[in-house]
Coordinates of C-alpha atoms in Angstrom, one line a residue:
Chain A
M201 CA 7.3 -23.3 -2.4
S202 CA 4.4 -24.4 -4.8
E203 CA 3.0 -21.4 -7.3
L204 CA -0.1 -21.8 -5.5
A205 CA 1.8 -21.0 -2.4
V206 CA 3.0 -18.0 -4.2
A207 CA -0.1 -16.7 -5.3
V208 CA -1.4 -16.7 -2.0
I209 CA 1.4 -14.6 -0.3
L210 CA 1.3 -12.3 -3.3
A211 CA -2.8 -12.3 -3.3
A212 CA -2.3 -10.9 0.3
A213 CA 0.5 -8.9 0.1
I214 CA -1.4 -6.9 -2.8
L215 CA -4.0 -6.5 -0.7
A216 CA -2.1 -5.2 2.2
A217 CA -0.3 -3.0 0.0
S218 CA -3.7 -1.6 -1.5
T219 CA -5.2 -0.5 2.1
I220 CA -1.5 0.6 3.3
S221 CA -1.5 2.9 0.2
V222 CA -5.1 4.4 1.2
E223 CA -4.0 4.7 5.1
V224 CA -1.2 6.4 4.3
G225 CA -1.5 8.1 0.9
I226 CA 1.4 7.0 -0.3
S227 CA 1.0 5.8 -4.0
V228 CA 0.6 2.0 -4.2
A229 CA 3.1 1.4 -6.6
L230 CA 5.6 2.4 -4.2
I231 CA 3.8 0.1 -1.9
E232 CA 3.8 -2.5 -3.8
L233 CA 7.8 -2.4 -4.6
A234 CA 8.4 -2.1 -0.9
L235 CA 6.3 -5.1 0.0
G236 CA 7.9 -6.9 -2.9
V237 CA 11.3 -6.4 -1.3
V238 CA 10.0 -7.6 1.8
V239 CA 8.3 -10.7 0.3
G240 CA 11.3 -11.5 -2.4
N241 CA 13.9 -11.2 1.0
V242 CA 11.8 -12.9 3.8
F243 CA 10.2 -15.8 1.6
D244 CA 12.1 -18.1 -0.7
T245 CA 9.6 -17.6 -3.4
G246 CA 11.9 -16.9 -6.2
I247 CA 10.3 -15.4 -9.2
P248 CA 7.7 -17.8 -10.8
D249 CA 7.4 -17.9 -14.5
W250 CA 4.0 -17.0 -14.5
L251 CA 4.6 -13.8 -12.3
S252 CA 7.7 -13.0 -14.9
F253 CA 5.2 -13.4 -17.6
I254 CA 2.3 -11.2 -16.5
G255 CA 4.5 -8.5 -14.9
T256 CA 6.2 -8.3 -18.2
F257 CA 3.2 -7.4 -20.0
A258 CA 1.9 -5.5 -17.1
G259 CA 4.9 -3.2 -17.6
I260 CA 4.1 -2.9 -21.6
V261 CA 0.2 -2.4 -20.4
L262 CA 1.9 0.5 -18.0
T263 CA 3.8 2.0 -21.2
F264 CA 0.7 2.0 -23.1
L265 CA -1.4 3.7 -20.4
A266 CA 1.5 6.4 -20.1
G267 CA 1.1 6.8 -23.5
A268 CA -2.6 7.1 -23.5
E269 CA -2.7 9.6 -20.8
V270 CA -0.9 12.4 -22.7
D271 CA -2.4 15.6 -23.5
V272 CA -1.8 15.9 -27.3
P273 CA -3.5 19.1 -27.5
Q274 CA -1.2 20.7 -24.7
F275 CA 1.2 19.3 -25.7
K276 CA 0.9 20.5 -29.6
C277 CA 0.4 24.1 -27.8
E278 CA 4.0 24.0 -26.0
W279 CA 6.0 21.7 -28.0
K280 CA 8.8 24.2 -28.4
A281 CA 10.0 24.4 -24.7
S282 CA 8.7 21.5 -24.2
L283 CA 11.0 19.6 -26.7
L284 CA 14.4 21.6 -25.4
L285 CA 13.6 20.7 -22.0
G286 CA 12.5 17.5 -22.1
S287 CA 15.3 16.2 -24.6
V288 CA 17.9 17.6 -22.3
S289 CA 16.1 16.2 -19.1
F290 CA 16.6 12.7 -20.8
A291 CA 20.0 13.2 -22.6
A292 CA 22.5 14.7 -19.8
P293 CA 21.4 12.1 -17.0
F294 CA 21.8 9.7 -19.7
V295 CA 24.9 10.4 -20.9
V296 CA 26.5 11.1 -17.5
V297 CA 24.9 7.8 -15.6
M298 CA 26.1 5.8 -18.9
A299 CA 29.6 6.8 -18.5
F300 CA 29.7 6.7 -15.0
A301 CA 28.6 3.2 -14.6
Y302 CA 30.9 2.2 -17.4
W303 CA 33.9 4.0 -16.3
A304 CA 33.6 4.5 -12.8
L305 CA 31.5 1.5 -12.0
G306 CA 33.0 -0.7 -14.4
W307 CA 29.9 -2.0 -15.9
S308 CA 29.7 -3.7 -19.1
G309 CA 28.7 -1.4 -22.1
D310 CA 24.9 -2.6 -22.1
A311 CA 24.8 -2.6 -18.6
A312 CA 26.0 0.8 -18.9
Q313 CA 23.3 2.0 -21.3
I314 CA 20.6 0.1 -18.9
A315 CA 21.6 2.3 -16.2
G316 CA 21.6 5.5 -18.2
I317 CA 18.1 4.9 -19.6
A318 CA 16.7 3.7 -16.4
L319 CA 18.0 7.0 -14.5
S320 CA 17.2 9.6 -17.2
T321 CA 13.5 9.3 -16.8
T322 CA 11.4 11.7 -15.4
S323 CA 7.9 10.4 -13.7
L324 CA 4.7 12.0 -15.3
A325 CA 2.4 10.5 -12.8
V326 CA 4.7 11.8 -10.1
V327 CA 4.9 15.1 -11.5
Y328 CA 1.1 15.3 -12.3
A329 CA 0.0 14.5 -8.9
V330 CA 2.3 17.5 -7.7
L331 CA 0.8 19.7 -10.2
V332 CA -2.6 18.5 -9.9
E333 CA -2.8 19.2 -6.1
T334 CA -1.5 22.9 -6.3
G335 CA -3.4 23.8 -9.3
L336 CA -0.1 24.5 -11.1
N337 CA -1.8 22.0 -13.9
Q338 CA -4.0 24.9 -15.4
T339 CA -1.0 27.3 -15.7
I340 CA 1.5 27.3 -18.6
I341 CA 4.6 26.4 -16.4
G342 CA 2.7 23.2 -15.6
K343 CA 1.4 22.5 -18.7
R344 CA 5.1 22.9 -20.2
I345 CA 6.4 20.7 -17.4
M346 CA 4.1 18.2 -18.5
S347 CA 4.9 18.2 -21.9
A348 CA 8.7 18.1 -21.1
T349 CA 8.1 15.2 -18.9
F350 CA 6.3 13.7 -22.0
V351 CA 9.3 14.1 -24.3
T352 CA 12.1 12.6 -21.4
D353 CA 9.7 9.5 -21.4
F354 CA 9.5 8.9 -25.3
G355 CA 13.5 9.2 -25.3
T356 CA 13.6 6.8 -22.5
A357 CA 11.1 4.6 -24.5
A358 CA 12.9 4.9 -27.8
A359 CA 16.3 4.5 -26.3
L360 CA 15.2 1.3 -24.8
A361 CA 13.8 -0.2 -28.2
I362 CA 16.3 0.9 -30.5
L363 CA 20.1 0.6 -28.5
F364 CA 19.2 -3.2 -27.9
I365 CA 18.3 -4.1 -31.2
K366 CA 20.1 -7.1 -32.7
P367 CA 18.5 -6.5 -36.2
N368 CA 17.3 -9.6 -38.1
L369 CA 14.1 -9.8 -41.0
W370 CA 11.5 -9.7 -37.9
I371 CA 12.3 -6.2 -37.6
V372 CA 10.2 -5.5 -40.7
A373 CA 7.3 -7.0 -39.4
F374 CA 7.9 -5.7 -35.9
V375 CA 8.1 -1.8 -37.2
A376 CA 5.3 -2.8 -40.2
V377 CA 2.6 -4.0 -37.3
S378 CA 3.6 -1.1 -35.0
A379 CA 2.8 1.5 -37.9
L380 CA -0.4 -0.3 -38.9
L381 CA -1.5 -0.7 -35.1
V382 CA -0.3 2.6 -34.5
L383 CA -2.1 4.2 -37.8
G384 CA -5.3 1.7 -37.7
L385 CA -6.4 1.5 -34.2
P386 CA -7.6 4.9 -34.0
R387 CA -9.2 4.7 -37.0
L388 CA -11.0 1.1 -36.4
S389 CA -11.7 2.1 -32.5
P390 CA -14.7 4.5 -33.0
W391 CA -16.6 1.9 -35.1
F392 CA -15.5 -1.2 -33.0
F393 CA -16.1 0.7 -29.3
G394 CA -19.1 1.7 -30.7
R395 CA -20.5 -1.8 -31.9
Y396 CA -18.9 -4.1 -29.5
G397 CA -17.7 -1.5 -26.0
N398 CA -19.7 -1.0 -23.0
R399 CA -20.1 -4.5 -22.4
V400 CA -19.3 -6.5 -19.3
I401 CA -17.0 -8.7 -21.5
E402 CA -15.0 -5.9 -22.5
P403 CA -14.0 -6.5 -26.2
E404 CA -12.3 -2.7 -26.2
I405 CA -10.1 -4.0 -23.6
K406 CA -9.4 -7.2 -25.2
L407 CA -8.3 -5.5 -28.3
V408 CA -6.0 -3.5 -26.8
F409 CA -4.3 -6.6 -25.0
A410 CA -4.1 -8.4 -28.0
S411 CA -2.4 -5.4 -29.8
L412 CA 0.2 -5.2 -27.0
F413 CA 0.7 -9.1 -27.0
L414 CA 1.1 -9.1 -30.6
L415 CA 3.7 -6.5 -30.5
M416 CA 5.6 -7.9 -27.6
W417 CA 5.6 -11.4 -29.8
L418 CA 7.5 -9.4 -32.5
G419 CA 9.5 -7.0 -30.5
D420 CA 10.8 -10.4 -29.1
K421 CA 11.5 -11.8 -32.4
A422 CA 13.3 -8.9 -33.9
H423 CA 15.3 -8.7 -30.7
S424 CA 13.9 -5.1 -29.8
H425 CA 11.0 -4.1 -27.1
A426 CA 7.5 -3.3 -27.6
V427 CA 8.1 -0.3 -25.1
L428 CA 8.2 2.7 -27.8
P429 CA 5.3 1.0 -30.2
A430 CA 3.0 0.3 -27.1
F431 CA 4.0 4.1 -25.8
V432 CA 3.3 5.3 -29.5
L433 CA 0.0 3.3 -29.4
G434 CA -1.3 4.8 -26.7
L435 CA -0.7 8.3 -27.5
A436 CA -2.2 7.5 -30.6
L437 CA -5.2 6.6 -28.6
S438 CA -5.2 9.4 -26.0
N439 CA -7.6 11.4 -28.0
H440 CA -10.2 8.7 -28.1
Y441 CA -9.9 8.2 -24.4
A442 CA -9.9 11.6 -23.7
T443 CA -13.7 12.0 -25.1
H444 CA -14.6 8.0 -24.0
R445 CA -13.3 8.3 -19.9
T446 CA -15.6 5.1 -19.1
E447 CA -13.4 3.0 -21.3
Q448 CA -10.3 4.1 -19.7
E449 CA -11.8 4.1 -16.3
R450 CA -12.3 0.5 -17.1
L451 CA -9.0 -0.3 -18.5
R452 CA -7.7 1.1 -15.4
V453 CA -9.6 -1.2 -13.4
V454 CA -8.5 -4.0 -14.8
A455 CA -4.9 -2.9 -14.5
F456 CA -4.6 -1.6 -11.5
A457 CA -6.5 -4.5 -9.8
F458 CA -4.5 -7.3 -11.6
L459 CA -1.7 -6.3 -13.9
T460 CA 0.1 -3.5 -12.4
P461 CA 0.6 -4.5 -8.8
L462 CA 2.2 -8.0 -10.3
F463 CA 4.6 -5.9 -12.2
F464 CA 5.9 -3.6 -9.1
F465 CA 5.7 -7.3 -6.9
K466 CA 8.0 -8.7 -9.6
G467 CA 10.5 -5.8 -9.2
G468 CA 10.3 -5.4 -5.4
M469 CA 11.0 -9.1 -5.3
S470 CA 13.8 -8.9 -7.5
V471 CA 15.6 -6.3 -5.4
S472 CA 18.3 -7.5 -2.9
V473 CA 18.5 -6.3 0.1
S474 CA 22.1 -7.5 1.1
A475 CA 23.7 -6.5 -2.3
L476 CA 21.8 -3.2 -1.2
W477 CA 23.7 -2.7 2.1
A478 CA 26.8 -3.8 0.6
N479 CA 26.9 -1.2 -2.1
L480 CA 25.4 1.7 -0.2
G481 CA 28.4 3.8 -1.8
V482 CA 27.3 2.8 -4.8
L483 CA 24.1 4.0 -4.8
A484 CA 24.7 7.3 -3.1
L485 CA 27.0 7.7 -6.3
L486 CA 24.3 6.3 -8.9
F487 CA 21.8 8.7 -7.1
G488 CA 24.0 11.7 -7.3
A489 CA 25.1 10.7 -11.2
K490 CA 21.2 10.9 -12.0
M491 CA 20.4 14.1 -10.2
A492 CA 23.7 16.2 -11.0
P493 CA 23.1 16.3 -14.8
K494 CA 19.8 16.8 -14.4
L495 CA 20.1 19.9 -12.4
V496 CA 22.8 21.2 -14.3
G497 CA 21.3 20.5 -17.8
V498 CA 17.8 21.2 -17.0
Y499 CA 18.0 24.5 -14.7
P500 CA 19.2 27.0 -17.3
L501 CA 16.6 25.7 -19.8
A502 CA 14.0 25.7 -16.9
R503 CA 14.8 29.4 -15.5
R504 CA 14.7 30.3 -19.2
Y505 CA 11.0 28.7 -20.3
C506 CA 9.7 28.4 -16.2
A507 CA 10.7 31.2 -14.9
P508 CA 10.6 32.2 -11.7
H509 CA 10.1 28.7 -10.8
G510 CA 13.7 27.3 -12.5
A511 CA 14.6 24.9 -9.4
F512 CA 11.0 23.8 -8.9
T513 CA 10.6 23.1 -12.2
T514 CA 14.1 21.1 -12.4
L515 CA 13.2 19.0 -9.4
L516 CA 10.2 17.8 -10.8
M517 CA 11.9 16.7 -14.2
S518 CA 14.2 15.1 -11.9
T519 CA 11.8 12.6 -10.5
G520 CA 11.2 9.0 -11.8
L521 CA 9.6 5.7 -11.3
T522 CA 7.7 3.5 -14.0
F523 CA 9.8 4.0 -16.8
G524 CA 13.0 3.6 -14.7
T525 CA 11.7 0.4 -13.1
I526 CA 10.5 -0.9 -16.9
S527 CA 14.0 -0.4 -18.0
S528 CA 15.3 -1.8 -15.4
L529 CA 13.6 -5.1 -15.2
Y530 CA 14.2 -5.2 -18.7
G531 CA 17.9 -5.4 -18.3
L532 CA 17.7 -8.0 -15.4
Q533 CA 15.3 -10.0 -17.8
A534 CA 17.4 -10.0 -20.7
G535 CA 20.5 -10.8 -18.6
I536 CA 21.9 -7.4 -19.2
I537 CA 22.5 -6.8 -15.8
D538 CA 22.7 -9.1 -12.4
E539 CA 20.7 -8.6 -9.5
T540 CA 22.9 -6.4 -7.4
Q541 CA 22.9 -3.7 -10.4
F542 CA 19.4 -4.2 -10.8
S543 CA 19.0 -3.7 -7.0
L544 CA 20.8 -0.5 -7.1
L545 CA 18.8 1.0 -10.1
V546 CA 15.5 0.2 -8.8
A547 CA 16.6 1.8 -5.3
V548 CA 18.0 4.8 -6.9
V549 CA 14.6 5.3 -9.5
V550 CA 12.3 5.1 -6.2
L551 CA 15.0 7.8 -4.3
S552 CA 14.3 10.0 -7.3
A553 CA 10.6 9.6 -6.8
I554 CA 10.7 10.6 -3.1
V555 CA 13.6 13.2 -2.8
P556 CA 13.3 15.7 -5.5
T557 CA 9.7 15.8 -4.8
V558 CA 9.6 16.4 -1.4
I559 CA 12.6 19.1 -1.5
A560 CA 10.3 20.8 -4.8
Q561 CA 7.4 20.8 -2.1
R562 CA 9.0 22.0 0.6
F563 CA 11.2 24.6 -0.5
F564 CA 10.1 25.6 -4.1
Q565 CA 6.4 25.1 -4.3
P566 CA 4.9 28.2 -6.4
S567 CA 1.2 29.3 -5.5
A568 CA -1.2 28.7 -8.0
A569 CA -3.2 31.2 -7.4
E570 CA -0.2 33.6 -8.0
E571 CA 1.0 32.3 -11.0
A572 CA -2.0 32.2 -13.0
G573 CA -2.5 36.0 -12.3
R574 CA 1.0 36.4 -13.1
E575 CA 0.8 34.5 -16.6
Q576 CA -2.5 36.1 -17.7
A577 CA -0.7 38.4 -20.3
V578 CA 1.7 35.7 -21.1
T579 CA 1.4 34.0 -24.4
I580 CA 1.8 30.2 -24.8
G581 CA 4.4 28.8 -26.2
Q582 CA 6.7 31.9 -25.5
P583 CA 9.7 32.1 -23.1
L584 CA 8.6 33.5 -19.9
L585 CA 12.0 35.1 -19.6
E586 CA 11.5 36.6 -23.0
R587 CA 7.9 38.0 -22.4
E588 CA 9.1 39.9 -19.4
G589 CA 12.1 41.4 -21.3
R590 CA 14.8 39.8 -19.3
Chain B
M143 CA -23.3 36.4 22.7
P144 CA -20.7 33.5 23.5
F145 CA -19.9 32.9 19.9
E146 CA -20.7 35.1 16.7
K147 CA -18.9 32.7 14.1
I148 CA -18.1 29.3 14.5
L149 CA -15.6 27.0 11.9
A150 CA -16.9 23.3 11.9
A151 CA -14.2 21.2 10.4
I152 CA -15.8 18.4 8.3
D153 CA -14.3 14.8 6.7
G154 CA -17.1 12.6 6.9
S155 CA -15.7 10.6 9.8
E156 CA -17.8 9.5 12.7
A157 CA -16.3 11.9 14.8
S158 CA -16.9 14.4 12.3
D159 CA -20.6 14.1 12.2
R160 CA -20.6 14.4 15.8
A161 CA -18.6 17.4 15.7
F162 CA -20.8 19.1 13.0
A163 CA -23.8 18.3 14.8
K164 CA -22.6 20.1 18.2
A165 CA -21.4 22.9 16.0
L166 CA -25.0 23.0 14.6
E167 CA -26.6 22.9 17.8
L168 CA -24.4 25.5 19.3
A169 CA -24.9 27.8 16.1
S170 CA -28.6 27.3 16.5
L171 CA -28.7 28.5 20.5
T172 CA -26.4 31.2 20.1
G173 CA -27.4 32.4 16.9
A174 CA -23.8 32.4 15.4
K175 CA -23.2 32.2 12.1
L176 CA -21.7 28.8 10.8
T177 CA -19.1 27.8 8.1
A178 CA -18.1 24.0 7.6
L179 CA -14.9 23.7 6.3
A180 CA -14.0 20.3 4.1
V181 CA -10.3 19.8 3.6
E182 CA -9.4 18.0 0.6
G183 CA -6.5 15.8 1.2
P184 CA -3.5 14.8 -0.7
L185 CA -3.4 13.0 -3.7
P186 CA -1.5 9.7 -3.6
A187 CA 2.4 10.7 -3.2
Y188 CA 5.0 9.6 -5.8
A189 CA 2.0 7.7 -8.1
A190 CA 3.3 5.4 -10.6
T191 CA 0.5 6.5 -13.2
I192 CA -1.4 9.5 -14.3
G193 CA -4.6 7.1 -13.7
E194 CA -4.1 6.4 -10.0
V195 CA -3.8 10.6 -9.2
D196 CA -6.8 11.0 -11.9
E197 CA -8.9 8.2 -10.2
V198 CA -8.2 9.1 -6.5
R199 CA -9.1 13.0 -7.7
R200 CA -12.4 11.8 -9.1
E201 CA -13.3 9.9 -6.1
K202 CA -12.3 12.7 -3.7
D203 CA -14.5 15.0 -6.1
A204 CA -17.7 12.6 -5.6
F205 CA -17.1 12.1 -1.7
F206 CA -17.0 15.9 -1.1
E207 CA -19.6 16.5 -3.4
R208 CA -21.8 13.9 -1.2
L209 CA -20.3 14.9 2.1
L210 CA -21.4 18.9 1.4
G211 CA -24.9 18.2 0.0
S212 CA -25.6 16.3 3.4
T213 CA -24.1 19.1 5.4
R214 CA -26.0 21.8 3.7
Q215 CA -29.4 19.8 3.9
Q216 CA -28.7 19.1 8.4
A217 CA -28.2 22.6 8.2
D218 CA -31.1 23.3 6.1
L219 CA -33.4 21.1 9.1
A220 CA -31.6 22.8 11.6
G221 CA -32.5 26.2 10.2
V222 CA -29.0 27.5 10.7
E223 CA -27.6 29.6 7.9
L224 CA -24.3 27.6 6.4
E225 CA -21.3 28.6 4.6
V226 CA -19.6 26.0 3.0
E227 CA -15.9 25.6 2.1
L228 CA -14.1 22.8 0.3
R229 CA -10.0 23.9 -0.1
P230 CA -7.1 21.5 -0.6
G231 CA -4.1 21.7 1.5
H232 CA -3.0 20.6 5.1
A233 CA -5.8 20.0 7.6
A234 CA -4.3 21.8 10.5
E235 CA -2.7 24.7 9.1
L236 CA -5.6 25.2 7.1
I237 CA -8.3 24.9 9.7
V238 CA -6.5 27.5 11.6
R239 CA -5.7 29.8 8.3
V240 CA -9.5 29.4 7.5
A241 CA -10.7 30.3 10.9
K242 CA -8.3 33.6 10.8
E243 CA -9.9 34.5 7.5
K244 CA -13.0 34.1 9.1
Q245 CA -12.2 35.6 11.8
A246 CA -13.9 32.3 13.8
D247 CA -14.3 32.7 17.3
L248 CA -14.6 29.1 17.9
I249 CA -13.6 26.0 16.1
V250 CA -15.4 22.5 16.4
L251 CA -13.7 19.5 15.0
G252 CA -13.8 15.4 15.6
R253 CA -11.1 13.8 17.6
R254 CA -10.2 11.0 14.8
G255 CA -9.9 11.8 11.0
H256 CA -10.2 8.6 8.9
F257 CA -7.1 7.4 8.1
L258 CA -3.8 6.2 9.6
R259 CA -2.3 9.2 8.2
D260 CA -4.2 11.4 10.0
H261 CA -2.6 10.4 13.2
V262 CA 0.6 9.2 12.5
L263 CA 2.3 12.7 12.8
G264 CA 0.1 13.6 15.8
S265 CA -3.7 14.1 15.6
T266 CA -5.1 17.2 13.4
A267 CA -7.1 17.8 16.4
D268 CA -4.2 18.6 18.5
R269 CA -2.3 20.6 16.2
V270 CA -5.3 23.1 15.4
S271 CA -5.5 23.3 19.3
E272 CA -1.9 23.7 19.4
L273 CA -2.0 26.3 16.6
A274 CA -5.1 28.2 17.0
D275 CA -5.8 31.8 18.1
C276 CA -9.5 31.2 19.3
P277 CA -11.1 28.6 21.6
V278 CA -11.4 25.0 19.8
M279 CA -14.0 22.3 20.8
I280 CA -12.5 18.9 20.0
V281 CA -15.8 16.5 19.8
R282 CA -15.2 12.8 20.7

C-alpha cells in the first residue's frame, strides 16, 4: 500500500476517532488505540517510516506535556506522603512484573525490564479526570493522589532513560544539554515568549519542539532515551504554562490535532490481535502481576495517608495508559520486545486504564463534599490517621 | 392549582429547547415556580493527558454559561421566575434526585439528548420516567 494511501486511511480513522470520542464520552486516545488495532489488523498497511518517526516524536511531546501539567506548588505541599506512595506504586509492580516476565514467562532480561516499566505506571490523566469529576481534586486526598501519581511517572521515565543506557561519550553532551535546557528554558521563556509569542506562526511552540528534537537526537546518540529530560523540561516550564494558559492551549491544539493521534495509532497498529488471542492466559497473568503488587504495596500506605479512602486511592494508583504505551513502544522500536510481547503489554496497559477506574468509581468513590468537610481541620502534609489519633 | 413546582431538565439540544419552552408556557399559565436543571455530564473517561480533560472541562464551562444565560433570558421575556441549577453527575439519577429535593410536582424534559452516549443505555427521558415519583412530561 502506498504511503499516501496509508495517510488517507489514517486521516479518516483519526477523524472517526475524535467524533466517536465526543459521542460516547471516552477519551480520544483510547479510541485511537482501538481504531489503530483495527486499521493495523484489517488493512495490510504496516508501519510506514514517517508514521514511526512522527509517532516517536509525539511520544516525547506527550511526556513533555505530562511534565508541564504537574502542579508543582501542590507537590511541594504533599511531597512526603506522595514520595512514599508514588515510590511504592512504581517499585512494587516494577519488581514483581519484571521477575514474573523473566522467571515465569521466560522473557529476556531487557524485555522483562520493559514489562516492569510499562506496567509500573500510574495514569496521571485517568486519575485527574476521576478526581475533577467528583470535585476531589480540591481535597487533600485528591492532591496527595495527584502528587503520588507524578512520583510514579517520574520513576517510570527515569527507569526508561537509565536502564537501557549503553554509555559512550555522547552521554556527556546529552546530560549537559538536558541540564542546560531544563535550567535555561524557564529563564529564557518569559523574554522569548514575550518578544515572539502570541503569533499565529507560534515561535514558542517551535522552540519547545526544537528542544525536544535536540534531546531525542542526543538521547539516540548516547544510546539513552529522551523521555526523562523531556518530562523534567515540561516540569521546569509548568509554572510558566500555569500563568500563560493560552500558550499551553495552543501547544495542546497542535499536539492533539496532529501528533498524539499518530502516536496512539502507531501503538494500536503494532498490536497483533491473533497474538493476543493465542495468549489470553498470559494476558490475564500479566494483568494480575501488575494489579497484585499495586494493591498489596500501595494499600497499607494509602490507608495511612489517604484514610478512610485507602481502597479508592489504591485503585486509582493502579491505573495506567500513556507512559505504559510509551514504554512498550520504545521496547518494540528498540527491538527489545517482539510484537507478541508488545501486544500483551499494551493490552494490559489499556485494561489497567479501565478496570481499576470502573471499580473505584462504582464501589469506592467518596463524596467530595463530605471529604472536604472531614478534612477541614486536617493539616496538609500530615498523615490523616496520625491526625485522627489512629 | 395543577402544578406548583416544575423542574425542567436542559442540555442545549433541540428537544431540550422545545421542552424548556413548554415548561415556560406551563409555568406562565399555572404560576408555578420553575427550576431549570443543567446536568454537567462526565469528562472523557480514561484520558491520556490532563490537557484533554482540562480542555473538555473548559468547553463545558463555556457551554453551560451560555446555556444558562439564554435560559434566564427566555424566562425574563416570559415573565416567569426562574431558578437555575448546574450540577455534575449522571443525568437521569440527578434529575430525579433534584426533583425530590425541590419537591417538584412535574418534570419536563426533551426526548433526545446531544450525543450517542445519551441513547446507548436507554434514553435519559425513559429512565427518568421510570424512576421519578412525580409526573414526567417528555417533549418530542
